PDB file of N, CA and C in Angstrom:
ATOM      1  N   MET B  12      -3.350  27.377  40.926  1.00  0.00           N
ATOM      2  CA  MET B  12      -3.228  28.388  39.899  1.00  0.00           C
ATOM      3  C   MET B  12      -2.465  27.791  38.723  1.00  0.00           C
ATOM      4  N   SER B  13      -3.021  27.948  37.548  1.00  0.00           N
ATOM      5  CA  SER B  13      -2.364  27.352  36.381  1.00  0.00           C
ATOM      6  C   SER B  13      -1.238  28.250  35.896  1.00  0.00           C
ATOM      7  N   GLU B  14      -0.252  27.601  35.396  1.00  0.00           N
ATOM      8  CA  GLU B  14       0.918  28.321  34.908  1.00  0.00           C
ATOM      9  C   GLU B  14       0.674  28.731  33.458  1.00  0.00           C
ATOM     10  N   VAL B  15       0.791  30.020  33.183  1.00  0.00           N
ATOM     11  CA  VAL B  15       0.605  30.522  31.837  1.00  0.00           C
ATOM     12  C   VAL B  15       1.942  30.438  31.120  1.00  0.00           C
ATOM     13  N   ARG B  16       1.929  29.757  29.984  1.00  0.00           N
ATOM     14  CA  ARG B  16       3.171  29.572  29.237  1.00  0.00           C
ATOM     15  C   ARG B  16       3.051  30.293  27.908  1.00  0.00           C
ATOM     16  N   LYS B  17       4.072  31.030  27.573  1.00  0.00           N
ATOM     17  CA  LYS B  17       4.102  31.694  26.274  1.00  0.00           C
ATOM     18  C   LYS B  17       4.346  30.661  25.194  1.00  0.00           C
ATOM     19  N   LEU B  18       3.577  30.743  24.136  1.00  0.00           N
ATOM     20  CA  LEU B  18       3.774  29.831  23.008  1.00  0.00           C
ATOM     21  C   LEU B  18       4.906  30.336  22.138  1.00  0.00           C
ATOM     22  N   GLY B  19       5.752  29.423  21.753  1.00  0.00           N
ATOM     23  CA  GLY B  19       6.832  29.780  20.848  1.00  0.00           C
ATOM     24  C   GLY B  19       6.319  29.883  19.420  1.00  0.00           C
ATOM     25  N   ARG B  20       7.156  30.365  18.572  1.00  0.00           N
ATOM     26  CA  ARG B  20       6.767  30.518  17.171  1.00  0.00           C
ATOM     27  C   ARG B  20       6.420  29.182  16.532  1.00  0.00           C
ATOM     28  N   VAL B  21       7.167  28.136  16.870  1.00  0.00           N
ATOM     29  CA  VAL B  21       6.906  26.812  16.313  1.00  0.00           C
ATOM     30  C   VAL B  21       5.536  26.306  16.755  1.00  0.00           C
ATOM     31  N   ASP B  22       5.183  26.539  18.017  1.00  0.00           N
ATOM     32  CA  ASP B  22       3.877  26.104  18.513  1.00  0.00           C
ATOM     33  C   ASP B  22       2.730  26.867  17.878  1.00  0.00           C
ATOM     34  N   ARG B  23       2.983  28.092  17.478  1.00  0.00           N
ATOM     35  CA  ARG B  23       1.933  28.875  16.812  1.00  0.00           C
ATOM     36  C   ARG B  23       1.759  28.458  15.362  1.00  0.00           C
ATOM     37  N   VAL B  24       2.830  28.048  14.710  1.00  0.00           N
ATOM     38  CA  VAL B  24       2.772  27.704  13.284  1.00  0.00           C
ATOM     39  C   VAL B  24       2.402  26.243  13.069  1.00  0.00           C
ATOM     40  N   ARG B  25       2.719  25.395  14.017  1.00  0.00           N
ATOM     41  CA  ARG B  25       2.539  23.946  13.865  1.00  0.00           C
ATOM     42  C   ARG B  25       1.121  23.537  13.461  1.00  0.00           C
ATOM     43  N   PRO B  26       0.043  24.011  14.115  1.00  0.00           N
ATOM     44  CA  PRO B  26      -1.283  23.559  13.679  1.00  0.00           C
ATOM     45  C   PRO B  26      -1.654  24.045  12.286  1.00  0.00           C
ATOM     46  N   TRP B  27      -1.192  25.222  11.923  1.00  0.00           N
ATOM     47  CA  TRP B  27      -1.496  25.727  10.582  1.00  0.00           C
ATOM     48  C   TRP B  27      -0.750  24.932   9.514  1.00  0.00           C
ATOM     49  N   ALA B  28       0.474  24.575   9.805  1.00  0.00           N
ATOM     50  CA  ALA B  28       1.229  23.747   8.853  1.00  0.00           C
ATOM     51  C   ALA B  28       0.570  22.384   8.702  1.00  0.00           C
ATOM     52  N   ALA B  29       0.136  21.812   9.813  1.00  0.00           N
ATOM     53  CA  ALA B  29      -0.532  20.511   9.762  1.00  0.00           C
ATOM     54  C   ALA B  29      -1.880  20.608   9.059  1.00  0.00           C
ATOM     55  N   LEU B  30      -2.512  21.753   9.133  1.00  0.00           N
ATOM     56  CA  LEU B  30      -3.802  21.952   8.482  1.00  0.00           C
ATOM     57  C   LEU B  30      -3.654  22.130   6.969  1.00  0.00           C
ATOM     58  N   LEU B  31      -2.603  22.791   6.541  1.00  0.00           N
ATOM     59  CA  LEU B  31      -2.423  23.078   5.118  1.00  0.00           C
ATOM     60  C   LEU B  31      -1.689  21.983   4.354  1.00  0.00           C
ATOM     61  N   LEU B  32      -0.935  21.153   5.041  1.00  0.00           N
ATOM     62  CA  LEU B  32      -0.140  20.129   4.362  1.00  0.00           C
ATOM     63  C   LEU B  32      -0.972  19.055   3.653  1.00  0.00           C
ATOM     64  N   PRO B  33      -1.986  18.433   4.257  1.00  0.00           N
ATOM     65  CA  PRO B  33      -2.718  17.368   3.566  1.00  0.00           C
ATOM     66  C   PRO B  33      -3.407  17.794   2.266  1.00  0.00           C
ATOM     67  N   PRO B  34      -4.137  18.937   2.225  1.00  0.00           N
ATOM     68  CA  PRO B  34      -4.724  19.303   0.932  1.00  0.00           C
ATOM     69  C   PRO B  34      -3.680  19.625  -0.133  1.00  0.00           C
ATOM     70  N   THR B  35      -2.560  20.193   0.292  1.00  0.00           N
ATOM     71  CA  THR B  35      -1.489  20.484  -0.657  1.00  0.00           C
ATOM     72  C   THR B  35      -0.871  19.204  -1.199  1.00  0.00           C
ATOM     73  N   VAL B  36      -0.684  18.225  -0.328  1.00  0.00           N
ATOM     74  CA  VAL B  36      -0.137  16.930  -0.751  1.00  0.00           C
ATOM     75  C   VAL B  36      -1.100  16.236  -1.701  1.00  0.00           C
ATOM     76  N   TRP B  37      -2.387  16.269  -1.378  1.00  0.00           N
ATOM     77  CA  TRP B  37      -3.383  15.634  -2.245  1.00  0.00           C
ATOM     78  C   TRP B  37      -3.417  16.316  -3.611  1.00  0.00           C
ATOM     79  N   TYR B  38      -3.367  17.644  -3.627  1.00  0.00           N
ATOM     80  CA  TYR B  38      -3.365  18.369  -4.897  1.00  0.00           C
ATOM     81  C   TYR B  38      -2.124  18.024  -5.718  1.00  0.00           C
ATOM     82  N   GLY B  39      -0.981  17.956  -5.069  1.00  0.00           N
ATOM     83  CA  GLY B  39       0.246  17.561  -5.775  1.00  0.00           C
ATOM     84  C   GLY B  39       0.160  16.138  -6.301  1.00  0.00           C
ATOM     85  N   PHE B  40      -0.466  15.250  -5.546  1.00  0.00           N
ATOM     86  CA  PHE B  40      -0.684  13.872  -5.989  1.00  0.00           C
ATOM     87  C   PHE B  40      -1.550  13.848  -7.244  1.00  0.00           C
ATOM     88  N   GLU B  41      -2.643  14.594  -7.211  1.00  0.00           N
ATOM     89  CA  GLU B  41      -3.562  14.636  -8.353  1.00  0.00           C
ATOM     90  C   GLU B  41      -2.915  15.236  -9.596  1.00  0.00           C
ATOM     91  N   VAL B  42      -2.361  16.402  -9.447  1.00  0.00           N
ATOM     92  CA  VAL B  42      -1.794  17.113 -10.594  1.00  0.00           C
ATOM     93  C   VAL B  42      -0.560  16.394 -11.112  1.00  0.00           C
ATOM     94  N   GLY B  43       0.271  15.892 -10.224  1.00  0.00           N
ATOM     95  CA  GLY B  43       1.482  15.194 -10.646  1.00  0.00           C
ATOM     96  C   GLY B  43       1.182  13.931 -11.425  1.00  0.00           C
ATOM     97  N   LEU B  44       0.262  13.108 -10.933  1.00  0.00           N
ATOM     98  CA  LEU B  44      -0.078  11.893 -11.660  1.00  0.00           C
ATOM     99  C   LEU B  44      -0.845  12.181 -12.942  1.00  0.00           C
ATOM    100  N   ALA B  45      -1.657  13.240 -12.943  1.00  0.00           N
ATOM    101  CA  ALA B  45      -2.363  13.606 -14.174  1.00  0.00           C
ATOM    102  C   ALA B  45      -1.383  14.042 -15.251  1.00  0.00           C
ATOM    103  N   SER B  46      -0.358  14.786 -14.873  1.00  0.00           N
ATOM    104  CA  SER B  46       0.624  15.209 -15.868  1.00  0.00           C
ATOM    105  C   SER B  46       1.448  14.025 -16.357  1.00  0.00           C
ATOM    106  N   LEU B  47       1.751  13.084 -15.459  1.00  0.00           N
ATOM    107  CA  LEU B  47       2.435  11.859 -15.895  1.00  0.00           C
ATOM    108  C   LEU B  47       1.565  11.056 -16.841  1.00  0.00           C
ATOM    109  N   LEU B  48       0.276  10.978 -16.531  1.00  0.00           N
ATOM    110  CA  LEU B  48      -0.655  10.219 -17.359  1.00  0.00           C
ATOM    111  C   LEU B  48      -0.777  10.834 -18.744  1.00  0.00           C
ATOM    112  N   LYS B  49      -0.773  12.158 -18.826  1.00  0.00           N
ATOM    113  CA  LYS B  49      -0.831  12.834 -20.124  1.00  0.00           C
ATOM    114  C   LYS B  49       0.422  12.583 -20.942  1.00  0.00           C
ATOM    115  N   ALA B  50       1.564  12.605 -20.284  1.00  0.00           N
ATOM    116  CA  ALA B  50       2.831  12.425 -20.993  1.00  0.00           C
ATOM    117  C   ALA B  50       2.999  10.990 -21.474  1.00  0.00           C
ATOM    118  N   ASP B  51       2.801  10.018 -20.599  1.00  0.00           N
ATOM    119  CA  ASP B  51       2.953   8.604 -20.956  1.00  0.00           C
ATOM    120  C   ASP B  51       2.091   7.786 -20.007  1.00  0.00           C
ATOM    121  N   CYS B  52       1.013   7.222 -20.537  1.00  0.00           N
ATOM    122  CA  CYS B  52       0.056   6.550 -19.658  1.00  0.00           C
ATOM    123  C   CYS B  52       0.616   5.275 -19.032  1.00  0.00           C
ATOM    124  N   GLN B  53       1.605   4.649 -19.620  1.00  0.00           N
ATOM    125  CA  GLN B  53       2.185   3.437 -19.039  1.00  0.00           C
ATOM    126  C   GLN B  53       2.958   3.742 -17.749  1.00  0.00           C
ATOM    127  N   VAL B  54       3.537   4.900 -17.691  1.00  0.00           N
ATOM    128  CA  VAL B  54       4.347   5.271 -16.526  1.00  0.00           C
ATOM    129  C   VAL B  54       3.469   5.414 -15.278  1.00  0.00           C
ATOM    130  N   ALA B  55       2.271   5.976 -15.441  1.00  0.00           N
ATOM    131  CA  ALA B  55       1.404   6.234 -14.291  1.00  0.00           C
ATOM    132  C   ALA B  55       0.919   4.951 -13.634  1.00  0.00           C
ATOM    133  N   SER B  56       0.776   3.889 -14.394  1.00  0.00           N
ATOM    134  CA  SER B  56       0.270   2.647 -13.797  1.00  0.00           C
ATOM    135  C   SER B  56       1.399   1.717 -13.355  1.00  0.00           C
ATOM    136  N   SER B  57       2.630   2.154 -13.425  1.00  0.00           N
ATOM    137  CA  SER B  57       3.751   1.328 -12.990  1.00  0.00           C
ATOM    138  C   SER B  57       4.038   1.580 -11.510  1.00  0.00           C
ATOM    139  N   TRP B  58       5.218   1.240 -11.081  1.00  0.00           N
ATOM    140  CA  TRP B  58       5.597   1.404  -9.680  1.00  0.00           C
ATOM    141  C   TRP B  58       5.640   2.870  -9.258  1.00  0.00           C
ATOM    142  N   ILE B  59       5.744   3.772 -10.222  1.00  0.00           N
ATOM    143  CA  ILE B  59       5.813   5.202  -9.896  1.00  0.00           C
ATOM    144  C   ILE B  59       4.509   5.669  -9.248  1.00  0.00           C
ATOM    145  N   GLY B  60       3.375   5.189  -9.765  1.00  0.00           N
ATOM    146  CA  GLY B  60       2.082   5.549  -9.180  1.00  0.00           C
ATOM    147  C   GLY B  60       1.960   5.067  -7.742  1.00  0.00           C
ATOM    148  N   LEU B  61       2.409   3.848  -7.491  1.00  0.00           N
ATOM    149  CA  LEU B  61       2.372   3.307  -6.135  1.00  0.00           C
ATOM    150  C   LEU B  61       3.322   4.069  -5.214  1.00  0.00           C
ATOM    151  N   ALA B  62       4.518   4.351  -5.685  1.00  0.00           N
ATOM    152  CA  ALA B  62       5.492   5.087  -4.875  1.00  0.00           C
ATOM    153  C   ALA B  62       5.000   6.501  -4.567  1.00  0.00           C
ATOM    154  N   TRP B  63       4.398   7.143  -5.566  1.00  0.00           N
ATOM    155  CA  TRP B  63       3.876   8.488  -5.372  1.00  0.00           C
ATOM    156  C   TRP B  63       2.747   8.467  -4.344  1.00  0.00           C
ATOM    157  N   GLY B  64       1.888   7.457  -4.412  1.00  0.00           N
ATOM    158  CA  GLY B  64       0.806   7.332  -3.446  1.00  0.00           C
ATOM    159  C   GLY B  64       1.324   7.087  -2.035  1.00  0.00           C
ATOM    160  N   LEU B  65       2.308   6.209  -1.905  1.00  0.00           N
ATOM    161  CA  LEU B  65       2.861   5.921  -0.579  1.00  0.00           C
ATOM    162  C   LEU B  65       3.578   7.139   0.006  1.00  0.00           C
ATOM    163  N   ALA B  66       4.281   7.877  -0.845  1.00  0.00           N
ATOM    164  CA  ALA B  66       4.948   9.098  -0.373  1.00  0.00           C
ATOM    165  C   ALA B  66       3.916  10.134   0.084  1.00  0.00           C
ATOM    166  N   SER B  67       2.829  10.260  -0.662  1.00  0.00           N
ATOM    167  CA  SER B  67       1.774  11.198  -0.279  1.00  0.00           C
ATOM    168  C   SER B  67       1.108  10.771   1.027  1.00  0.00           C
ATOM    169  N   LEU B  68       0.885   9.477   1.184  1.00  0.00           N
ATOM    170  CA  LEU B  68       0.316   8.971   2.433  1.00  0.00           C
ATOM    171  C   LEU B  68       1.235   9.241   3.616  1.00  0.00           C
ATOM    172  N   SER B  69       2.522   9.072   3.400  1.00  0.00           N
ATOM    173  CA  SER B  69       3.457   9.330   4.504  1.00  0.00           C
ATOM    174  C   SER B  69       3.502  10.817   4.864  1.00  0.00           C
ATOM    175  N   LEU B  70       3.335  11.700   3.884  1.00  0.00           N
ATOM    176  CA  LEU B  70       3.293  13.131   4.188  1.00  0.00           C
ATOM    177  C   LEU B  70       2.026  13.495   4.966  1.00  0.00           C
ATOM    178  N   CYS B  71       0.902  12.836   4.643  1.00  0.00           N
ATOM    179  CA  CYS B  71      -0.317  13.054   5.434  1.00  0.00           C
ATOM    180  C   CYS B  71      -0.128  12.540   6.860  1.00  0.00           C
ATOM    181  N   GLY B  72       0.554  11.423   7.006  1.00  0.00           N
ATOM    182  CA  GLY B  72       0.882  10.928   8.342  1.00  0.00           C
ATOM    183  C   GLY B  72       1.799  11.882   9.078  1.00  0.00           C
ATOM    184  N   GLY B  73       2.720  12.497   8.344  1.00  0.00           N
ATOM    185  CA  GLY B  73       3.598  13.500   8.940  1.00  0.00           C
ATOM    186  C   GLY B  73       2.827  14.717   9.422  1.00  0.00           C
ATOM    187  N   ALA B  74       1.797  15.105   8.679  1.00  0.00           N
ATOM    188  CA  ALA B  74       0.968  16.233   9.106  1.00  0.00           C
ATOM    189  C   ALA B  74       0.229  15.904  10.398  1.00  0.00           C
ATOM    190  N   ALA B  75      -0.262  14.667  10.501  1.00  0.00           N
ATOM    191  CA  ALA B  75      -0.920  14.251  11.748  1.00  0.00           C
ATOM    192  C   ALA B  75       0.083  14.212  12.893  1.00  0.00           C
ATOM    193  N   ALA B  76       1.298  13.794  12.612  1.00  0.00           N
ATOM    194  CA  ALA B  76       2.333  13.751  13.655  1.00  0.00           C
ATOM    195  C   ALA B  76       2.733  15.157  14.098  1.00  0.00           C
ATOM    196  N   ILE B  77       2.697  16.108  13.190  1.00  0.00           N
ATOM    197  CA  ILE B  77       2.993  17.498  13.548  1.00  0.00           C
ATOM    198  C   ILE B  77       1.926  18.038  14.493  1.00  0.00           C
ATOM    199  N   ALA B  78       0.665  17.686  14.234  1.00  0.00           N
ATOM    200  CA  ALA B  78      -0.436  18.221  15.032  1.00  0.00           C
ATOM    201  C   ALA B  78      -0.642  17.484  16.347  1.00  0.00           C
ATOM    202  N   TRP B  79      -0.175  16.260  16.452  1.00  0.00           N
ATOM    203  CA  TRP B  79      -0.441  15.421  17.624  1.00  0.00           C
ATOM    204  C   TRP B  79      -0.060  16.061  18.960  1.00  0.00           C
ATOM    205  N   PRO B  80       1.146  16.622  19.113  1.00  0.00           N
ATOM    206  CA  PRO B  80       1.503  17.181  20.431  1.00  0.00           C
ATOM    207  C   PRO B  80       0.594  18.328  20.880  1.00  0.00           C
ATOM    208  N   LEU B  81       0.178  19.175  19.946  1.00  0.00           N
ATOM    209  CA  LEU B  81      -0.677  20.302  20.325  1.00  0.00           C
ATOM    210  C   LEU B  81      -2.119  19.888  20.564  1.00  0.00           C
ATOM    211  N   ALA B  82      -2.549  18.774  19.993  1.00  0.00           N
ATOM    212  CA  ALA B  82      -3.936  18.342  20.153  1.00  0.00           C
ATOM    213  C   ALA B  82      -4.235  17.893  21.574  1.00  0.00           C
ATOM    214  N   HIS B  83      -3.213  17.550  22.328  1.00  0.00           N
ATOM    215  CA  HIS B  83      -3.424  17.017  23.671  1.00  0.00           C
ATOM    216  C   HIS B  83      -2.921  17.940  24.777  1.00  0.00           C
ATOM    217  N   ARG B  84      -2.602  19.161  24.446  1.00  0.00           N
ATOM    218  CA  ARG B  84      -2.151  20.114  25.462  1.00  0.00           C
ATOM    219  C   ARG B  84      -3.342  20.816  26.084  1.00  0.00           C
ATOM    220  N   SER B  85      -3.166  21.207  27.312  1.00  0.00           N
ATOM    221  CA  SER B  85      -4.185  22.026  27.961  1.00  0.00           C
ATOM    222  C   SER B  85      -3.492  23.213  28.607  1.00  0.00           C
ATOM    223  N   GLY B  86      -4.199  24.278  28.724  1.00  0.00           N
ATOM    224  CA  GLY B  86      -3.634  25.492  29.305  1.00  0.00           C
ATOM    225  C   GLY B  86      -4.454  26.685  28.869  1.00  0.00           C
ATOM    226  N   GLU B  87      -4.057  27.839  29.336  1.00  0.00           N
ATOM    227  CA  GLU B  87      -4.854  29.020  29.052  1.00  0.00           C
ATOM    228  C   GLU B  87      -4.774  29.447  27.589  1.00  0.00           C
ATOM    229  N   HIS B  88      -3.617  29.321  26.966  1.00  0.00           N
ATOM    230  CA  HIS B  88      -3.447  29.822  25.606  1.00  0.00           C
ATOM    231  C   HIS B  88      -3.677  28.767  24.538  1.00  0.00           C
ATOM    232  N   THR B  89      -3.841  27.507  24.907  1.00  0.00           N
ATOM    233  CA  THR B  89      -3.848  26.476  23.886  1.00  0.00           C
ATOM    234  C   THR B  89      -5.193  25.958  23.397  1.00  0.00           C
ATOM    235  N   PRO B  90      -6.359  26.219  24.024  1.00  0.00           N
ATOM    236  CA  PRO B  90      -7.583  25.607  23.503  1.00  0.00           C
ATOM    237  C   PRO B  90      -7.860  25.860  22.021  1.00  0.00           C
ATOM    238  N   PRO B  91      -7.731  27.084  21.488  1.00  0.00           N
ATOM    239  CA  PRO B  91      -7.952  27.235  20.047  1.00  0.00           C
ATOM    240  C   PRO B  91      -6.912  26.467  19.216  1.00  0.00           C
ATOM    241  N   ARG B  92      -5.668  26.445  19.663  1.00  0.00           N
ATOM    242  CA  ARG B  92      -4.637  25.728  18.933  1.00  0.00           C
ATOM    243  C   ARG B  92      -4.863  24.225  19.024  1.00  0.00           C
ATOM    244  N   ALA B  93      -5.310  23.746  20.176  1.00  0.00           N
ATOM    245  CA  ALA B  93      -5.599  22.321  20.320  1.00  0.00           C
ATOM    246  C   ALA B  93      -6.761  21.927  19.415  1.00  0.00           C
ATOM    247  N   TRP B  94      -7.778  22.775  19.346  1.00  0.00           N
ATOM    248  CA  TRP B  94      -8.903  22.500  18.461  1.00  0.00           C
ATOM    249  C   TRP B  94      -8.455  22.485  17.003  1.00  0.00           C
ATOM    250  N   LEU B  95      -7.644  23.449  16.629  1.00  0.00           N
ATOM    251  CA  LEU B  95      -7.124  23.513  15.267  1.00  0.00           C
ATOM    252  C   LEU B  95      -6.250  22.299  14.958  1.00  0.00           C
ATOM    253  N   ALA B  96      -5.478  21.846  15.915  1.00  0.00           N
ATOM    254  CA  ALA B  96      -4.654  20.657  15.721  1.00  0.00           C
ATOM    255  C   ALA B  96      -5.523  19.414  15.548  1.00  0.00           C
ATOM    256  N   ARG B  97      -6.625  19.328  16.283  1.00  0.00           N
ATOM    257  CA  ARG B  97      -7.538  18.193  16.121  1.00  0.00           C
ATOM    258  C   ARG B  97      -8.196  18.203  14.751  1.00  0.00           C
ATOM    259  N   VAL B  98      -8.569  19.386  14.280  1.00  0.00           N
ATOM    260  CA  VAL B  98      -9.137  19.507  12.935  1.00  0.00           C
ATOM    261  C   VAL B  98      -8.099  19.112  11.892  1.00  0.00           C
ATOM    262  N   ALA B  99      -6.855  19.505  12.103  1.00  0.00           N
ATOM    263  CA  ALA B  99      -5.777  19.146  11.179  1.00  0.00           C
ATOM    264  C   ALA B  99      -5.573  17.636  11.145  1.00  0.00           C
ATOM    265  N   MET B 100      -5.677  16.971  12.290  1.00  0.00           N
ATOM    266  CA  MET B 100      -5.542  15.516  12.316  1.00  0.00           C
ATOM    267  C   MET B 100      -6.708  14.851  11.586  1.00  0.00           C
ATOM    268  N   LEU B 101      -7.910  15.392  11.733  1.00  0.00           N
ATOM    269  CA  LEU B 101      -9.067  14.870  11.010  1.00  0.00           C
ATOM    270  C   LEU B 101      -8.883  15.046   9.507  1.00  0.00           C
ATOM    271  N   LEU B 102      -8.442  16.226   9.096  1.00  0.00           N
ATOM    272  CA  LEU B 102      -8.200  16.472   7.675  1.00  0.00           C
ATOM    273  C   LEU B 102      -7.105  15.572   7.115  1.00  0.00           C
ATOM    274  N   ALA B 103      -6.074  15.327   7.889  1.00  0.00           N
ATOM    275  CA  ALA B 103      -5.009  14.428   7.445  1.00  0.00           C
ATOM    276  C   ALA B 103      -5.572  13.033   7.200  1.00  0.00           C
ATOM    277  N   GLY B 104      -6.470  12.581   8.063  1.00  0.00           N
ATOM    278  CA  GLY B 104      -7.093  11.279   7.874  1.00  0.00           C
ATOM    279  C   GLY B 104      -7.984  11.231   6.651  1.00  0.00           C
ATOM    280  N   ILE B 105      -8.758  12.278   6.429  1.00  0.00           N
ATOM    281  CA  ILE B 105      -9.664  12.318   5.273  1.00  0.00           C
ATOM    282  C   ILE B 105      -8.866  12.337   3.971  1.00  0.00           C
ATOM    283  N   PHE B 106      -7.854  13.184   3.897  1.00  0.00           N
ATOM    284  CA  PHE B 106      -7.058  13.250   2.666  1.00  0.00           C
ATOM    285  C   PHE B 106      -6.218  11.991   2.481  1.00  0.00           C
ATOM    286  N   ALA B 107      -5.765  11.373   3.563  1.00  0.00           N
ATOM    287  CA  ALA B 107      -5.041  10.106   3.452  1.00  0.00           C
ATOM    288  C   ALA B 107      -5.963   9.015   2.904  1.00  0.00           C
ATOM    289  N   LEU B 108      -7.215   9.026   3.332  1.00  0.00           N
ATOM    290  CA  LEU B 108      -8.183   8.058   2.810  1.00  0.00           C
ATOM    291  C   LEU B 108      -8.413   8.270   1.319  1.00  0.00           C
ATOM    292  N   ALA B 109      -8.538   9.523   0.899  1.00  0.00           N
ATOM    293  CA  ALA B 109      -8.708   9.821  -0.523  1.00  0.00           C
ATOM    294  C   ALA B 109      -7.492   9.375  -1.329  1.00  0.00           C
ATOM    295  N   ILE B 110      -6.309   9.650  -0.832  1.00  0.00           N
ATOM    296  CA  ILE B 110      -5.085   9.253  -1.534  1.00  0.00           C
ATOM    297  C   ILE B 110      -4.963   7.737  -1.581  1.00  0.00           C
ATOM    298  N   ALA B 111      -5.348   7.065  -0.493  1.00  0.00           N
ATOM    299  CA  ALA B 111      -5.273   5.593  -0.464  1.00  0.00           C
ATOM    300  C   ALA B 111      -6.209   4.983  -1.501  1.00  0.00           C
ATOM    301  N   PHE B 112      -7.440   5.492  -1.599  1.00  0.00           N
ATOM    302  CA  PHE B 112      -8.367   4.957  -2.594  1.00  0.00           C
ATOM    303  C   PHE B 112      -7.905   5.260  -4.013  1.00  0.00           C
ATOM    304  N   GLN B 113      -7.329   6.430  -4.231  1.00  0.00           N
ATOM    305  CA  GLN B 113      -6.841   6.760  -5.566  1.00  0.00           C
ATOM    306  C   GLN B 113      -5.618   5.925  -5.924  1.00  0.00           C
ATOM    307  N   THR B 114      -4.791   5.634  -4.946  1.00  0.00           N
ATOM    308  CA  THR B 114      -3.637   4.757  -5.196  1.00  0.00           C
ATOM    309  C   THR B 114      -4.114   3.350  -5.504  1.00  0.00           C
ATOM    310  N   LEU B 115      -5.130   2.892  -4.800  1.00  0.00           N
ATOM    311  CA  LEU B 115      -5.717   1.587  -5.103  1.00  0.00           C
ATOM    312  C   LEU B 115      -6.283   1.576  -6.520  1.00  0.00           C
ATOM    313  N   GLY B 116      -6.915   2.665  -6.915  1.00  0.00           N
ATOM    314  CA  GLY B 116      -7.434   2.783  -8.272  1.00  0.00           C
ATOM    315  C   GLY B 116      -6.335   2.722  -9.322  1.00  0.00           C
ATOM    316  N   ILE B 117      -5.199   3.289  -9.018  1.00  0.00           N
ATOM    317  CA  ILE B 117      -4.056   3.231  -9.934  1.00  0.00           C
ATOM    318  C   ILE B 117      -3.623   1.784 -10.127  1.00  0.00           C
ATOM    319  N   LEU B 118      -3.656   1.012  -9.048  1.00  0.00           N
ATOM    320  CA  LEU B 118      -3.215  -0.377  -9.126  1.00  0.00           C
ATOM    321  C   LEU B 118      -4.245  -1.284  -9.793  1.00  0.00           C
ATOM    322  N   ILE B 119      -5.534  -0.962  -9.666  1.00  0.00           N
ATOM    323  CA  ILE B 119      -6.593  -1.827 -10.194  1.00  0.00           C
ATOM    324  C   ILE B 119      -6.952  -1.517 -11.639  1.00  0.00           C
ATOM    325  N   VAL B 120      -7.173  -0.245 -11.945  1.00  0.00           N
ATOM    326  CA  VAL B 120      -7.649   0.153 -13.273  1.00  0.00           C
ATOM    327  C   VAL B 120      -6.456   0.439 -14.181  1.00  0.00           C
ATOM    328  N   PRO B 121      -6.420  -0.181 -15.359  1.00  0.00           N
ATOM    329  CA  PRO B 121      -5.314   0.110 -16.279  1.00  0.00           C
ATOM    330  C   PRO B 121      -5.376   1.560 -16.785  1.00  0.00           C
ATOM    331  N   ALA B 122      -4.216   2.181 -16.846  1.00  0.00           N
ATOM    332  CA  ALA B 122      -4.148   3.594 -17.245  1.00  0.00           C
ATOM    333  C   ALA B 122      -4.378   3.790 -18.743  1.00  0.00           C
ATOM    334  N   CYS B 123      -3.876   2.871 -19.547  1.00  0.00           N
ATOM    335  CA  CYS B 123      -4.010   2.988 -21.006  1.00  0.00           C
ATOM    336  C   CYS B 123      -5.045   1.962 -21.493  1.00  0.00           C
ATOM    337  N   ILE B 124      -6.157   2.441 -21.946  1.00  0.00           N
ATOM    338  CA  ILE B 124      -7.166   1.544 -22.503  1.00  0.00           C
ATOM    339  C   ILE B 124      -7.336   1.903 -23.966  1.00  0.00           C
ATOM    340  N   GLY B 125      -7.082   0.917 -24.801  1.00  0.00           N
ATOM    341  CA  GLY B 125      -7.301   1.085 -26.239  1.00  0.00           C
ATOM    342  C   GLY B 125      -6.161   1.550 -26.972  1.00  0.00           C
TER     343      GLY B 125
END
C-alpha cells in the first residue's frame, strides 16, 4: 500500500515558479538590453551584455534546479506536479538556449553600426 503524503505549500508552488521564471527572465533580458541599447549602444556590446546574459542563463538553470526534485517524485498526488515540473525543465532549457544565442549575438555583432 502506498503512503499518501500531503504536499506542502512549497511543493505546490515550486513547479509553477519554475514554469514562470524562464520566460520572465528572457523577457527581462530582452527588454533590459533593448533599453540599454537605446540609451547608449556602446554599453550593450561591452561586458555588461555578457554579464547580463550569464546572469539570465544562471536564473534559467535555477528554474531547472527548482523543478528537478518534483520531476522525479512518484506517488498518488504528484503525477500532475511531476509532469508540470518536467515541462518547466524543458522550458528552462529552451529559454536558456535562446538567451545563449542572443548573448553570442551580442558578442559577435557590433551594437553601433555607422
